[in-house]
mmCIF file of C-alpha atoms in Angstrom:
data_model
loop_
_atom_site.group_PDB
_atom_site.id
_atom_site.type_symbol
_atom_site.label_atom_id
_atom_site.label_comp_id
_atom_site.label_asym_id
_atom_site.label_seq_id
_atom_site.Cartn_x
_atom_site.Cartn_y
_atom_site.Cartn_z
ATOM 1 C CA UNK A 1 74.565 193.400 114.337
ATOM 2 C CA UNK A 2 74.568 196.900 113.046
ATOM 3 C CA UNK A 3 76.059 198.778 110.244
ATOM 4 C CA UNK A 4 78.536 200.913 112.285
ATOM 5 C CA UNK A 5 79.868 197.597 113.819
ATOM 6 C CA UNK A 6 80.398 196.108 110.390
ATOM 7 C CA UNK A 7 81.919 199.473 109.236
ATOM 8 C CA UNK A 8 84.371 199.563 112.189
ATOM 9 C CA UNK A 9 85.390 195.872 111.622
ATOM 10 C CA UNK A 10 86.175 196.181 108.133
ATOM 11 C CA UNK A 11 87.936 199.615 108.777
ATOM 12 C CA UNK A 12 89.950 197.703 111.528
ATOM 13 C CA UNK A 13 90.959 194.712 109.343
ATOM 14 C CA UNK A 14 91.901 196.931 106.265
ATOM 15 C CA UNK A 15 94.274 198.948 108.287
ATOM 16 C CA UNK A 16 95.806 195.937 110.168
ATOM 17 C CA UNK A 17 96.118 194.074 106.753
ATOM 18 C CA UNK A 18 97.959 197.375 105.356
ATOM 19 C CA UNK A 19 100.356 197.503 108.103
ATOM 20 C CA UNK A 20 101.299 193.725 107.560
ATOM 21 C CA UNK A 21 101.865 194.481 103.701
ATOM 22 C CA UNK A 22 103.660 197.306 104.169
ATOM 23 C CA UNK A 23 106.038 198.430 101.332
ATOM 24 C CA UNK A 24 103.607 196.391 99.132
ATOM 25 C CA UNK A 25 101.522 198.315 96.472
ATOM 26 C CA UNK A 26 98.355 196.547 97.668
ATOM 27 C CA UNK A 27 98.907 198.404 101.163
ATOM 28 C CA UNK A 28 98.532 201.683 99.353
ATOM 29 C CA UNK A 29 95.176 200.548 97.548
ATOM 30 C CA UNK A 30 93.934 198.979 100.701
ATOM 31 C CA UNK A 31 94.523 202.257 102.738
ATOM 32 C CA UNK A 32 92.896 204.200 100.016
ATOM 33 C CA UNK A 33 89.923 202.260 99.649
ATOM 34 C CA UNK A 34 89.520 202.309 103.860
ATOM 35 C CA UNK A 35 89.789 206.298 103.394
ATOM 36 C CA UNK A 36 87.003 206.244 100.944
ATOM 37 C CA UNK A 37 84.946 204.219 103.074
ATOM 38 C CA UNK A 38 85.868 206.288 106.100
ATOM 39 C CA UNK A 39 84.907 209.514 104.006
ATOM 40 C CA UNK A 40 81.405 207.949 102.998
ATOM 41 C CA UNK A 41 80.680 207.269 106.699
ATOM 42 C CA UNK A 42 81.502 210.668 107.663
ATOM 43 C CA UNK A 43 79.637 212.244 104.715
ATOM 44 C CA UNK A 44 76.229 210.161 104.976
ATOM 45 C CA UNK A 45 74.689 212.446 107.923
ATOM 46 C CA UNK A 46 75.001 215.340 105.407
ATOM 47 C CA UNK A 47 73.897 213.648 102.410
ATOM 48 C CA UNK A 48 70.859 215.488 101.885
ATOM 49 C CA UNK A 49 72.757 218.899 101.871
ATOM 50 C CA UNK A 50 75.436 217.727 98.919
ATOM 51 C CA UNK A 51 73.051 215.847 96.746
ATOM 52 C CA UNK A 52 69.800 217.159 95.644
ATOM 53 C CA UNK A 53 68.560 214.866 92.918
ATOM 54 C CA UNK A 54 67.621 210.908 93.296
ATOM 55 C CA UNK A 55 69.875 210.288 90.656
ATOM 56 C CA UNK A 56 73.073 211.563 92.009
ATOM 57 C CA UNK A 57 72.559 210.166 95.454
ATOM 58 C CA UNK A 58 72.022 206.779 93.839
ATOM 59 C CA UNK A 59 75.107 207.082 91.875
ATOM 60 C CA UNK A 60 76.920 208.207 94.927
ATOM 61 C CA UNK A 61 75.908 205.190 97.074
ATOM 62 C CA UNK A 62 76.219 202.606 94.264
ATOM 63 C CA UNK A 63 79.984 203.757 94.222
ATOM 64 C CA UNK A 64 80.390 203.597 97.874
ATOM 65 C CA UNK A 65 78.832 200.335 97.347
ATOM 66 C CA UNK A 66 81.366 199.104 94.874
ATOM 67 C CA UNK A 67 84.157 200.552 96.859
ATOM 68 C CA UNK A 68 83.195 198.593 99.904
ATOM 69 C CA UNK A 69 83.036 195.421 97.812
ATOM 70 C CA UNK A 70 86.469 195.876 96.199
ATOM 71 C CA UNK A 71 87.878 196.704 99.754
ATOM 72 C CA UNK A 72 86.249 193.615 101.353
ATOM 73 C CA UNK A 73 87.827 191.444 98.179
ATOM 74 C CA UNK A 74 91.271 193.147 98.796
ATOM 75 C CA UNK A 75 90.647 192.460 102.615
ATOM 76 C CA UNK A 76 90.061 188.730 102.087
ATOM 77 C CA UNK A 77 92.978 188.250 99.409
ATOM 78 C CA UNK A 78 95.354 189.844 101.698
ATOM 79 C CA UNK A 79 94.262 187.776 104.489
ATOM 80 C CA UNK A 80 94.994 184.600 102.491
ATOM 81 C CA UNK A 81 98.160 185.445 101.349
#
């Protein structure tokens, strides 16, 4: 299974659960995190152009990983409720 498949699945699930939670504050959080993940996927091919140093690149991908883990947690929590 590729990262692209996993990315598509997480994005699909987050949008699906955000629709189900419409009007709830968690729906806004879920859509915001999904948008962050989508932005990271779009910006990824251009990584060499906007982050020159290894430290900045490492920090960027750490934040994207953190965002992804929070997104997965919120989706799981929304799925259980």
